[in-house]
Amino acid sequence: MKPNIHVLIIEDDFRVAGINQELVDQIEGFHVEAIAKTGDEAIAFLQQADPLPDLVLLDVYIPDRSGLSLFWEIRSA
């Protein structure tokens, strides 16, 4: 089956990101498109993504800004 739910993981801890990716990829129809370690990486990915992810798994504590401020930045864009 072709994946139809595209997921972006925003997580600075590579171990947690890997675990999340494994769990997402186990669900039929879901596929991790990218893993971003910072807010800047996430914004850069989203600016060029086509199509945009259907689901974003966002860590609240990331190095360059708070996850909640990144959430509102993504939401407003």
Short mmCIF file of C-alpha atoms in Angstrom, two decimals:
data_model
loop_
_atom_site.label_atom_id
_atom_site.label_comp_id
_atom_site.label_asym_id
_atom_site.label_seq_id
_atom_site.Cartn_x
_atom_site.Cartn_y
_atom_site.Cartn_z
CA MET A 1 0.00 0.00 0.00
CA LYS A 2 1.29 3.45 -0.87
CA PRO A 3 1.80 5.69 2.20
CA ASN A 4 -0.76 8.45 2.30
CA ILE A 5 -0.03 10.09 5.66
CA HIS A 6 3.25 12.02 5.48
CA VAL A 7 4.90 12.71 8.85
CA LEU A 8 7.53 15.24 9.91
CA ILE A 9 9.35 14.54 13.18
CA ILE A 10 10.91 17.54 14.93
CA GLU A 11 13.15 16.14 17.66
CA ASP A 12 16.71 17.02 18.67
CA ASP A 13 17.47 13.71 20.42
CA PHE A 14 18.43 11.25 17.67
CA ARG A 15 17.46 8.25 19.82
CA VAL A 16 13.94 9.54 20.44
CA ALA A 17 13.61 10.56 16.78
CA GLY A 18 14.63 7.06 15.72
CA ILE A 19 12.14 5.41 18.06
CA ASN A 20 9.36 7.71 16.79
CA GLN A 21 10.31 6.93 13.19
CA GLU A 22 10.22 3.18 13.84
CA LEU A 23 6.79 3.45 15.48
CA VAL A 24 5.35 5.62 12.70
CA ASP A 25 6.71 3.37 9.95
CA GLN A 26 5.04 0.34 11.58
CA ILE A 27 1.60 1.84 10.94
CA GLU A 28 0.24 1.00 7.51
CA GLY A 29 -0.27 4.12 5.40
CA PHE A 30 2.08 6.32 7.46
CA HIS A 31 5.57 7.33 6.36
CA VAL A 32 8.18 9.63 7.91
CA GLU A 33 9.17 12.17 5.27
CA ALA A 34 11.87 13.90 7.33
CA ILE A 35 13.39 14.36 10.75
CA ALA A 36 14.40 17.88 11.76
CA LYS A 37 16.68 18.48 14.73
CA THR A 38 15.99 22.23 15.07
CA GLY A 39 13.25 24.70 14.34
CA ASP A 40 15.31 26.15 11.50
CA GLU A 41 15.63 22.72 9.88
CA ALA A 42 11.88 22.18 10.24
CA ILE A 43 11.03 25.55 8.66
CA ALA A 44 13.49 24.93 5.80
CA PHE A 45 11.91 21.52 5.14
CA LEU A 46 8.38 22.90 5.26
CA GLN A 47 9.23 25.71 2.84
CA GLN A 48 10.27 23.23 0.15
CA ALA A 49 7.97 20.30 1.00
CA ASP A 50 5.47 19.26 -1.64
CA PRO A 51 3.12 18.05 -0.38
CA LEU A 52 3.21 19.40 3.15
CA PRO A 53 3.22 16.78 5.91
CA ASP A 54 -0.14 15.64 7.19
CA LEU A 55 1.21 15.14 10.71
CA VAL A 56 3.99 16.83 12.69
CA LEU A 57 5.42 15.18 15.81
CA LEU A 58 6.93 18.16 17.64
CA ASP A 59 9.23 18.08 20.65
CA VAL A 60 8.48 20.89 23.10
CA TYR A 61 12.18 21.39 23.93
CA ILE A 62 14.35 21.99 20.86
CA PRO A 63 17.68 23.87 20.79
CA ASP A 64 16.89 27.04 18.86
CA ARG A 65 13.38 27.92 20.11
CA SER A 66 10.56 26.54 22.17
CA GLY A 67 8.42 23.92 20.53
CA LEU A 68 5.28 25.92 21.28
CA SER A 69 6.60 29.03 19.53
CA LEU A 70 7.59 26.84 16.56
CA PHE A 71 4.10 25.36 16.57
CA TRP A 72 2.54 28.82 16.26
CA GLU A 73 5.07 29.83 13.61
CA ILE A 74 4.20 26.75 11.54
CA ARG A 75 0.47 27.20 12.16
CA SER A 76 0.46 30.86 11.10
CA ALA A 77 2.41 30.10 7.91
#
